[in-house]
CSV table of C-alpha atoms in Angstrom, one decimal:
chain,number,residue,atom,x,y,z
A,1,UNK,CA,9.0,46.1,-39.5
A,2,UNK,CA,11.2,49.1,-40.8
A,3,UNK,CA,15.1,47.6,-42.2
A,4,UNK,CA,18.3,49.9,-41.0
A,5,UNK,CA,21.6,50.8,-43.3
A,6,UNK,CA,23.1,47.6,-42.7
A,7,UNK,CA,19.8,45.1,-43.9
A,8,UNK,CA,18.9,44.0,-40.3
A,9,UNK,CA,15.6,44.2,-38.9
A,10,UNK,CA,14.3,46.5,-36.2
A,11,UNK,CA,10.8,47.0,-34.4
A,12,UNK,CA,8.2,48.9,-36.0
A,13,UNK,CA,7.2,51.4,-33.8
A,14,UNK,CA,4.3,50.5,-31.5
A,15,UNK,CA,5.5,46.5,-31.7
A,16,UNK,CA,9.2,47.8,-29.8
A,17,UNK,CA,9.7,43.6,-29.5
A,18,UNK,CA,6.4,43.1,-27.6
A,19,UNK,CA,4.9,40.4,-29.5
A,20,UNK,CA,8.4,38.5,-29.0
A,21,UNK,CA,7.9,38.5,-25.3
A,22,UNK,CA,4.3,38.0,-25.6
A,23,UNK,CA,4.7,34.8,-27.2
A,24,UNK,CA,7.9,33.8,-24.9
A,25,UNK,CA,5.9,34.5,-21.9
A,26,UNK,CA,2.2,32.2,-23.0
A,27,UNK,CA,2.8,28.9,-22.0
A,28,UNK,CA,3.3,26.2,-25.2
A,29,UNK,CA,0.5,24.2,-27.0
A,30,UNK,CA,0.7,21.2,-28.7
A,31,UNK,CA,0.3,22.8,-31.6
A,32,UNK,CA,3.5,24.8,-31.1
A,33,UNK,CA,4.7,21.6,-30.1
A,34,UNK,CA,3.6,20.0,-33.4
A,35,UNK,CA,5.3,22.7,-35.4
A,36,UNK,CA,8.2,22.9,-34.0
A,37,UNK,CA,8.4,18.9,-34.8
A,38,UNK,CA,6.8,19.3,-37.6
A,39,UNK,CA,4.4,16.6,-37.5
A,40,UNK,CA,0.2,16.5,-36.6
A,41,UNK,CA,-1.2,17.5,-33.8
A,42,UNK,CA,-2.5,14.2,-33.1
A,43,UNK,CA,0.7,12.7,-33.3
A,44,UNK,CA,1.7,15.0,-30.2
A,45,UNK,CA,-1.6,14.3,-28.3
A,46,UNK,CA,-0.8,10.2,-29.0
A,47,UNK,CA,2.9,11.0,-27.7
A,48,UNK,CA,1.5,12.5,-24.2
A,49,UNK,CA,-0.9,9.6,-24.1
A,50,UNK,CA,2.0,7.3,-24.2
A,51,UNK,CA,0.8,5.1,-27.6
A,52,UNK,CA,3.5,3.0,-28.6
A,53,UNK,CA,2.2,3.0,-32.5
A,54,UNK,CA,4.9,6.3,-32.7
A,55,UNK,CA,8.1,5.7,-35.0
A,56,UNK,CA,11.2,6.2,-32.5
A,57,UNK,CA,12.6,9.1,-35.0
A,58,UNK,CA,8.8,10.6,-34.8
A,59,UNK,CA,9.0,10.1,-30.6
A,60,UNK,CA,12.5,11.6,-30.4
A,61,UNK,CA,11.4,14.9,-32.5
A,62,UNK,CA,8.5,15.6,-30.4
A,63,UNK,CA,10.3,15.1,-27.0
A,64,UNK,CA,13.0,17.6,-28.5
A,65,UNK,CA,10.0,20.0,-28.9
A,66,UNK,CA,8.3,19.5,-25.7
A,67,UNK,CA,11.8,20.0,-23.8
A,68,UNK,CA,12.6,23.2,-26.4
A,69,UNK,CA,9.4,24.9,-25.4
A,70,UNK,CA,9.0,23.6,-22.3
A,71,UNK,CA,5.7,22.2,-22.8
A,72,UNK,CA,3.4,21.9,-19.6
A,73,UNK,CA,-0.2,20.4,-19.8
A,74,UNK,CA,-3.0,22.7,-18.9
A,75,UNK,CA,-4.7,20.5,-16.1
A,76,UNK,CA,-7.5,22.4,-15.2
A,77,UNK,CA,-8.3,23.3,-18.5
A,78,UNK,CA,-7.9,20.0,-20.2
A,79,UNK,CA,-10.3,18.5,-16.8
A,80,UNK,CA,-12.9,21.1,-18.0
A,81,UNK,CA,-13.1,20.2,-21.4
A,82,UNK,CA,-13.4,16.6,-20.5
A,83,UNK,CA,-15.3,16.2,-17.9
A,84,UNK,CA,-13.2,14.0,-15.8
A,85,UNK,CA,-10.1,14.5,-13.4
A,86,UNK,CA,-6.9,14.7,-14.4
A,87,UNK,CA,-5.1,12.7,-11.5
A,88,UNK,CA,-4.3,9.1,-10.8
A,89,UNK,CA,-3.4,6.9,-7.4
A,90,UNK,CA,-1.5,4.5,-6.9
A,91,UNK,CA,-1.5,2.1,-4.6
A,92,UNK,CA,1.7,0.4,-3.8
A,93,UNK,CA,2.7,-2.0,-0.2
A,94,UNK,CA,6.2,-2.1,-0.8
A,95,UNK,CA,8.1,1.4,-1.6
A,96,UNK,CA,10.8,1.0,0.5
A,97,UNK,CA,11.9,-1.6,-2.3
A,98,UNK,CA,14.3,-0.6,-4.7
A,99,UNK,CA,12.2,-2.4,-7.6
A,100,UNK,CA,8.6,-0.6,-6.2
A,101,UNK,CA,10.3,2.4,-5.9
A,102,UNK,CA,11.6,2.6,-9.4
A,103,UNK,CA,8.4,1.3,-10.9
A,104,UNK,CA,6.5,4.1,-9.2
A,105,UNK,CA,9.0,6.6,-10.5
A,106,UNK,CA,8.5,5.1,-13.9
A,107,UNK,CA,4.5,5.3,-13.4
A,108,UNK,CA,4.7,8.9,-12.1
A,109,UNK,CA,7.1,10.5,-15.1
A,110,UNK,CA,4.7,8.6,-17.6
A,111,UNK,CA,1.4,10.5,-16.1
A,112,UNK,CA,3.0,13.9,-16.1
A,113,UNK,CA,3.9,13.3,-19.8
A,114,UNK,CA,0.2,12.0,-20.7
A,115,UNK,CA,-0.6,14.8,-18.6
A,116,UNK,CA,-2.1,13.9,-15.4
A,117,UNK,CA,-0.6,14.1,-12.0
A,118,UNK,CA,0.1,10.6,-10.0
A,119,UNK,CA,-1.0,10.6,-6.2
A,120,UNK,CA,0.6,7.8,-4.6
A,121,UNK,CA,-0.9,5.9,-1.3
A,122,UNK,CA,1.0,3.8,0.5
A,123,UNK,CA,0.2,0.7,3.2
A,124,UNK,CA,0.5,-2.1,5.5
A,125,UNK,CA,-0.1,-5.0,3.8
A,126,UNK,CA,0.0,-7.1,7.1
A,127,UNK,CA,-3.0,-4.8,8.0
A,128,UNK,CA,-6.4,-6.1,7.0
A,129,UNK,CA,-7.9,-3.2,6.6
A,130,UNK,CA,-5.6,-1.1,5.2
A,131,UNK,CA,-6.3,-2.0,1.5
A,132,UNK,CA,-10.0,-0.9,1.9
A,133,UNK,CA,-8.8,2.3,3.1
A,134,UNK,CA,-6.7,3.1,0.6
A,135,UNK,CA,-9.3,2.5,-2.0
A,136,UNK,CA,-11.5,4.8,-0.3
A,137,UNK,CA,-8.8,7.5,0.1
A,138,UNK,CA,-7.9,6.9,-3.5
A,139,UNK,CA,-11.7,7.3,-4.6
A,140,UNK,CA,-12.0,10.2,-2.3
A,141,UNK,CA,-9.4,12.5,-4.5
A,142,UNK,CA,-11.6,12.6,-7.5
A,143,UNK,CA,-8.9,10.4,-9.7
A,144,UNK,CA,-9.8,9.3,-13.4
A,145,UNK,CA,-7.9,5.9,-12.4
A,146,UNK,CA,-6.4,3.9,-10.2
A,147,UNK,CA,-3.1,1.7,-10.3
A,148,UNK,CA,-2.0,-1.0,-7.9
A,149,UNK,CA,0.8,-2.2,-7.5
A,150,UNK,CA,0.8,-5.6,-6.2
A,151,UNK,CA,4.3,-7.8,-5.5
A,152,UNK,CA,2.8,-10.7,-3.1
A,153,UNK,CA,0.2,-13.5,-4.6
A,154,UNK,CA,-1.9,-12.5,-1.5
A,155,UNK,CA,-1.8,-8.7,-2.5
A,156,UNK,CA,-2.8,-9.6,-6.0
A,157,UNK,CA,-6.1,-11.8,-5.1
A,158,UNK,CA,-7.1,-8.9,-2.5
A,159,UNK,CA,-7.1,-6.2,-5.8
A,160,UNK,CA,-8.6,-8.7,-7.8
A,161,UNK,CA,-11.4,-8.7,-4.9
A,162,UNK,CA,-11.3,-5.0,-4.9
A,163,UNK,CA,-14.3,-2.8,-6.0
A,164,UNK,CA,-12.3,0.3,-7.6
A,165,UNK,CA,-15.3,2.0,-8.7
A,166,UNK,CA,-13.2,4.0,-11.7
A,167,UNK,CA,-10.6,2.2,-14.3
A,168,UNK,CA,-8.5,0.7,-12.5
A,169,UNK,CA,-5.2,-1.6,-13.9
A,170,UNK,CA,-3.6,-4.3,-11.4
A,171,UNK,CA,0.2,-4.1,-12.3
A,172,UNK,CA,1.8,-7.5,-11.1
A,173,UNK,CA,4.9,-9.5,-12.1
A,174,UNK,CA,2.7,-12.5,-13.7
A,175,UNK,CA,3.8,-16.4,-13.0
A,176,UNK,CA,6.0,-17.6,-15.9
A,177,UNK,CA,4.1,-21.1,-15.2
A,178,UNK,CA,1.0,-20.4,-15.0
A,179,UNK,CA,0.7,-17.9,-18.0
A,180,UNK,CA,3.1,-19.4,-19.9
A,181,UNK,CA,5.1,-16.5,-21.4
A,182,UNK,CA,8.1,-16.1,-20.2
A,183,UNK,CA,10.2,-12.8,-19.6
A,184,UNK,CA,13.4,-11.9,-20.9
A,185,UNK,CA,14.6,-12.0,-17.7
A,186,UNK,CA,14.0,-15.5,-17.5
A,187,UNK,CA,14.7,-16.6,-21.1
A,188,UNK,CA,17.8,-13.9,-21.7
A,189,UNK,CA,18.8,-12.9,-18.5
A,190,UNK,CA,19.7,-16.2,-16.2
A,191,UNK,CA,20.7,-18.1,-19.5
A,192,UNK,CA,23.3,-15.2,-20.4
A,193,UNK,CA,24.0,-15.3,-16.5
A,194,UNK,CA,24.8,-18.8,-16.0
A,195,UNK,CA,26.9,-18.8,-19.7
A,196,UNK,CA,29.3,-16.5,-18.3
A,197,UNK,CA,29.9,-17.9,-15.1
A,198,UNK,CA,29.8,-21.3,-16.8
A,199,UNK,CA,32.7,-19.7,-19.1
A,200,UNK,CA,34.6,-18.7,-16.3
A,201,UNK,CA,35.2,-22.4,-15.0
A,202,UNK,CA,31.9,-22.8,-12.4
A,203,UNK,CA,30.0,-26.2,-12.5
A,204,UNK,CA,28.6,-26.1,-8.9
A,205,UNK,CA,25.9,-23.1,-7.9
A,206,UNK,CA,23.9,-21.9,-5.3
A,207,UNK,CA,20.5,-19.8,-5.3
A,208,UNK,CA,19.9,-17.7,-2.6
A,209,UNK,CA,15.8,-16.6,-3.8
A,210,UNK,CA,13.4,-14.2,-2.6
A,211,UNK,CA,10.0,-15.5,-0.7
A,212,UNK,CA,8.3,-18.2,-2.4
A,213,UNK,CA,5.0,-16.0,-2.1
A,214,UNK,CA,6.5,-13.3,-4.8
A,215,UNK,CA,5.9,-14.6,-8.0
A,216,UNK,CA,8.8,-12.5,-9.4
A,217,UNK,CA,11.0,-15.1,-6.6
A,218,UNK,CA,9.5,-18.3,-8.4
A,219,UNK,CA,10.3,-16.5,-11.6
A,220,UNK,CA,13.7,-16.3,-11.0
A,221,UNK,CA,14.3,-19.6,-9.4
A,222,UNK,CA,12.9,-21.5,-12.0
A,223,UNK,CA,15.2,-19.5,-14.6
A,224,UNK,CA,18.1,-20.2,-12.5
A,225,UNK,CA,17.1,-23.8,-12.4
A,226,UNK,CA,16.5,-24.2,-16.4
A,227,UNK,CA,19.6,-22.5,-17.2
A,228,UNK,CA,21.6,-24.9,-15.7
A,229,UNK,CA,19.9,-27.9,-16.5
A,230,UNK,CA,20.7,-27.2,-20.2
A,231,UNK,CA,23.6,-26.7,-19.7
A,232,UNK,CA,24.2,-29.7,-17.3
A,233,UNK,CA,25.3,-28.2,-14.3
A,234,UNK,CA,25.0,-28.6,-11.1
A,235,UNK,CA,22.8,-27.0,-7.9
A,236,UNK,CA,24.1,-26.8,-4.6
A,237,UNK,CA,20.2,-26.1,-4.0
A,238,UNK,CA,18.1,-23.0,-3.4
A,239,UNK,CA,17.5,-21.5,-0.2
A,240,UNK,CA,14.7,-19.0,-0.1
A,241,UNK,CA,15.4,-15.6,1.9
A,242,UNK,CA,13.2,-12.8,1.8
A,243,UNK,CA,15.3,-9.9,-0.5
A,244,UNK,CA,17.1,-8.9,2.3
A,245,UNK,CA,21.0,-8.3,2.8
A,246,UNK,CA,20.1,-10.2,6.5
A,247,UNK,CA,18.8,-13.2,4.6
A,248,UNK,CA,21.6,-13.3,2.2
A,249,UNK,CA,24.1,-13.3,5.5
A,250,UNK,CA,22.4,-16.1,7.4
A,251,UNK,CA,21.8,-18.5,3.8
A,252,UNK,CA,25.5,-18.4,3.4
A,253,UNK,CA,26.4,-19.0,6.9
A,254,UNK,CA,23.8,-21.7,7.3
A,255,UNK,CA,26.1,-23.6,5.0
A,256,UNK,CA,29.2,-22.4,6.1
A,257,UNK,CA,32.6,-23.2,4.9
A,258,UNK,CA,31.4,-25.9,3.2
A,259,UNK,CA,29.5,-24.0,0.7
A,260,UNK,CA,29.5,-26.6,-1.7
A,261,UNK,CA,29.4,-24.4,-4.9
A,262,UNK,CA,31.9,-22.0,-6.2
A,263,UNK,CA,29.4,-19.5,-8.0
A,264,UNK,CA,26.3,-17.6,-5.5
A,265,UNK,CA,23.2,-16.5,-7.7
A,266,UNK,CA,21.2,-14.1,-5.3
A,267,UNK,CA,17.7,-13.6,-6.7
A,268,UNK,CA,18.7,-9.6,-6.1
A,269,UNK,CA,21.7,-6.9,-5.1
A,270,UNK,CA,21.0,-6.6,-1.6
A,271,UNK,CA,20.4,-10.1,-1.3
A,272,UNK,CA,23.9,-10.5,-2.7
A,273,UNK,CA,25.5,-7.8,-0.3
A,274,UNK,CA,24.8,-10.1,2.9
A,275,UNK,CA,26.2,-12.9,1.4
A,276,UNK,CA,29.3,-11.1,0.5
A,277,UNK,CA,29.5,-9.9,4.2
A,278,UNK,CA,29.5,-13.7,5.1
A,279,UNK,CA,32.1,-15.2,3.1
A,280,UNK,CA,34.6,-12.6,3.9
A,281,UNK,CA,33.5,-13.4,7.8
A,282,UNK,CA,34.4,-17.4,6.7
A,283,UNK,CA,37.7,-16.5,5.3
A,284,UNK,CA,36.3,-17.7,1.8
A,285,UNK,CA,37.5,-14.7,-1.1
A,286,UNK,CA,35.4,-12.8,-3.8
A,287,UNK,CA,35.7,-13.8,-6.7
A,288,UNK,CA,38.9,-16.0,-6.5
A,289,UNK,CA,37.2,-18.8,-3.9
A,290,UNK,CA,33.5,-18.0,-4.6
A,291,UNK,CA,31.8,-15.8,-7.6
A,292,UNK,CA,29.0,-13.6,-6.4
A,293,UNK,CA,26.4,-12.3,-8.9
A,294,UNK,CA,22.7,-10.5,-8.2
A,295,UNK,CA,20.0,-9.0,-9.8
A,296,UNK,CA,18.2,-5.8,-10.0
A,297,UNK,CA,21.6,-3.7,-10.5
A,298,UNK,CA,20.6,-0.9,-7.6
A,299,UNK,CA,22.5,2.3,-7.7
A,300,UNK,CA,25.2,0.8,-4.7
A,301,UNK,CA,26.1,-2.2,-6.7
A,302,UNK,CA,28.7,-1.0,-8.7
A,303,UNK,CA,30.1,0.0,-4.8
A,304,UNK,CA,30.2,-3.4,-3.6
A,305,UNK,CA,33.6,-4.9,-2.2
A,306,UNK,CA,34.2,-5.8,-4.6
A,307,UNK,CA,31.8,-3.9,-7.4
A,308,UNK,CA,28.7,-6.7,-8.4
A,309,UNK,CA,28.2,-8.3,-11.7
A,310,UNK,CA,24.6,-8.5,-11.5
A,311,UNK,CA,21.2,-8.5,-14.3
A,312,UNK,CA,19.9,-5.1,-15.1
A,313,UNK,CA,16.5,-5.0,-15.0
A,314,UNK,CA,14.3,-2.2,-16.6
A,315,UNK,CA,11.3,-1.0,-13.6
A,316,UNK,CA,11.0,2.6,-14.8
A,317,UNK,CA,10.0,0.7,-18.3
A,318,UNK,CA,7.4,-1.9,-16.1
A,319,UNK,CA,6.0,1.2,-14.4
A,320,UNK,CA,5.7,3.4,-17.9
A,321,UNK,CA,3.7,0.3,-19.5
A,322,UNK,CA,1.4,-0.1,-16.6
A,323,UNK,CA,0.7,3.6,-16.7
A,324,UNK,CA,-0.3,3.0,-20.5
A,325,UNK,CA,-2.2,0.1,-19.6
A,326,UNK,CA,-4.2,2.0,-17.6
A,327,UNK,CA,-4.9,4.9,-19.9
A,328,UNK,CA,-6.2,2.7,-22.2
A,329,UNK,CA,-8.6,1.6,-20.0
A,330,UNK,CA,-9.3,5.2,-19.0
A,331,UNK,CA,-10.1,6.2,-22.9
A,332,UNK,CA,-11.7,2.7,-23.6
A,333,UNK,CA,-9.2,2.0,-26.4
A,334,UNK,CA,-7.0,-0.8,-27.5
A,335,UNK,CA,-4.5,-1.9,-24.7
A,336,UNK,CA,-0.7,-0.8,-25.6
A,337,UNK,CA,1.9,-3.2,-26.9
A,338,UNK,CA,4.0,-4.2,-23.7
A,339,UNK,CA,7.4,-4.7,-23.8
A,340,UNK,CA,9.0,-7.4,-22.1
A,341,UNK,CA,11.3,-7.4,-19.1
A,342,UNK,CA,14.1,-5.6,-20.5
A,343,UNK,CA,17.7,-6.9,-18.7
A,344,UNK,CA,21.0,-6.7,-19.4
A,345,UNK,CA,24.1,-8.7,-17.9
A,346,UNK,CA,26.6,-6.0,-16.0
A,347,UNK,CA,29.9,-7.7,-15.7
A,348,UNK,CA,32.1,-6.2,-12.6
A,349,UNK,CA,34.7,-7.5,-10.5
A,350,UNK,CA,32.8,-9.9,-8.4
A,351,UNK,CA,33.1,-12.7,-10.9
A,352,UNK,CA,36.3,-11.7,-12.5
A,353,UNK,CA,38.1,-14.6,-12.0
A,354,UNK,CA,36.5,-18.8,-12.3
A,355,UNK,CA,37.5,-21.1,-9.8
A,356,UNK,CA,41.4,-22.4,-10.1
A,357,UNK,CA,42.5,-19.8,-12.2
């Protein structure tokens, strides 16, 4: 490297910038990737694996690096070395959902940052058969692990059943009662919920759930139910729909008028939205005659007539742990610390004002 008049650097000749583009155009390692963010190796290859042991400052330099350099797995190498695939399935019933869909999109950015690719099969669960096939399909694409998705108790017990033949995880909203550990959607979520419509002036409620055969439904019904009984409040009762806007219209106008509660806690958004439909239909207002409030928070709440308080709840997080679950099973080592449930109260103009006011 030869330095002009001025002190800047220029080529050499016969190196006229070449190694510069040589190096921009080879794809990134991880050990570029650990120098750049200055830490090990091993503390990248953890990071793609999805380990939770990383220290968030640690996890927020290396993600700056793999973004900077545009850091893309080598697949067929990294397949070679190991001997196995580096591809997963998934098998999910329901990704027409809002909460599926967002756990799968969860699942599939987690792979691609551990470094495998995330085939997803879709069925019928009404069809007997079409589990079996999917497992077969599944197997058939050569896939280091499998991940299913279940929502329904039914769906559950048929994985549980299930010969996989690789690692396989069975990601499924567990039953507060039966396990006894509680989510923070359940011990954060309704409490806060029912608190701030409480605070508003509300002392009568009514739950409109989802299907008793979703555990997630029971879940939720049985928070609703706890957080107003210490509080003292009052039910109007539950009536069980089936996560639909449809069901959300006909609970509401199988009561009618006479609603008998001035706050409606719809076990999710678009259960909400066909209640809100009905009341307007009875001539009863939002929020000055009746509060409205869901759960899920889906990209159209905040679009309502009016916009929906409602409880944020975290999928993409549920489908990044179950990814790491499953990993772990893949490389036979300690399970990852899951995180809860994460939710968060989002207030909007649906409950603005209490009842009287």
């Amino acid at each position: 490297m030869a330095v002009d008049a001025v002190g800047e650097t220029t080529p050499s000749p016969g190196t006229p910038g070449e190694a510069s583009a040589e190096a921009a155009s080879k794809p990134a390692t991880i050990y570029d990737v650990a120098r750049a963010a200055g830490v090990s190796h091993q503390t990248v290859s953890r990071f793609l694996k999805g380990y939770q042991g990383i220290r968030p400052q640690t996890q927020e330099k290396v993600a700056k690096a793999l973004a900077e350099l545009r850091y893309r797995p080598n697949l067929t190498a990294r397949s070679l070395k190991s001997g196995r695939p580096h591809r997963l399935a998934a098998l999910t019933h329901e990704i027409e959902q809002v909460g599926p869909s967002r756990i799968i999109q969860g699942a599939s950015a987690a792979a691609r940052q551990a470094g495998y690719l995330l085939d997803i099969i879709t069925f019928d669960m009404t069809d007997a058969e079409a589990v079996d096939e999917a497992v077969r399909l599944a197997a058939s694409q050569d896939v280091a692990g499998i991940l299913a998705l279940a929502s329904t108790d039914a769906m559950t017990e048929v994985f549980e059943r299930t010969d996989f033949r690789v690692p396989a995880h069975i990601a499924a909203e567990e039953d507060d009662e039966v396990t006894g550990h509680r989510t923070e959607l359940s011990d954060v979520g309704f409490p806060s919920l029912i608190a701030y419509l409480a605070g508003l002036g509300h002392e009568t409620f009514l739950h409109i759930a989802g299907p008793s055969a979703y555990s997630a439904a029971r879940n939720r019904a049985r928070a609703y139910e706890r957080a107003l009984g210490d509080r003292g409040l009052a039910s109007a009762g539950t009536i069980h729909g089936d996560w639909s806007a449809k069901s959300g219209y006909e609970a509401v106008m199988s009561r009618g008028a006479a609603l008998g509660a001035t706050a409606i806690v719809a076990a999710n958004d678009q259960t909400a939205l066909g209640a809100m439909l009905a009341l307007r239909e009875l001539g009863l207002r939002i929020p000055e005659d009746v509060s409205v409030t869901g759960v899920d928070d889906i990209p159209e709440a905040a679009y309502f007539a009016p916009p929906l308080t409602t409880l944020r709840v975290d999928f993409a997080a549920q489908g990044r742990s179950a990814v790491q679950e499953l990993l772990s099973r893949i490389d036979q080592a300690p399970p990852p610390r899951v995180p809860s449930l994460q939710t968060e109260l989002v207030i909007r103009a649906s409950t603005t004002w209490g009842p009287g006011r």
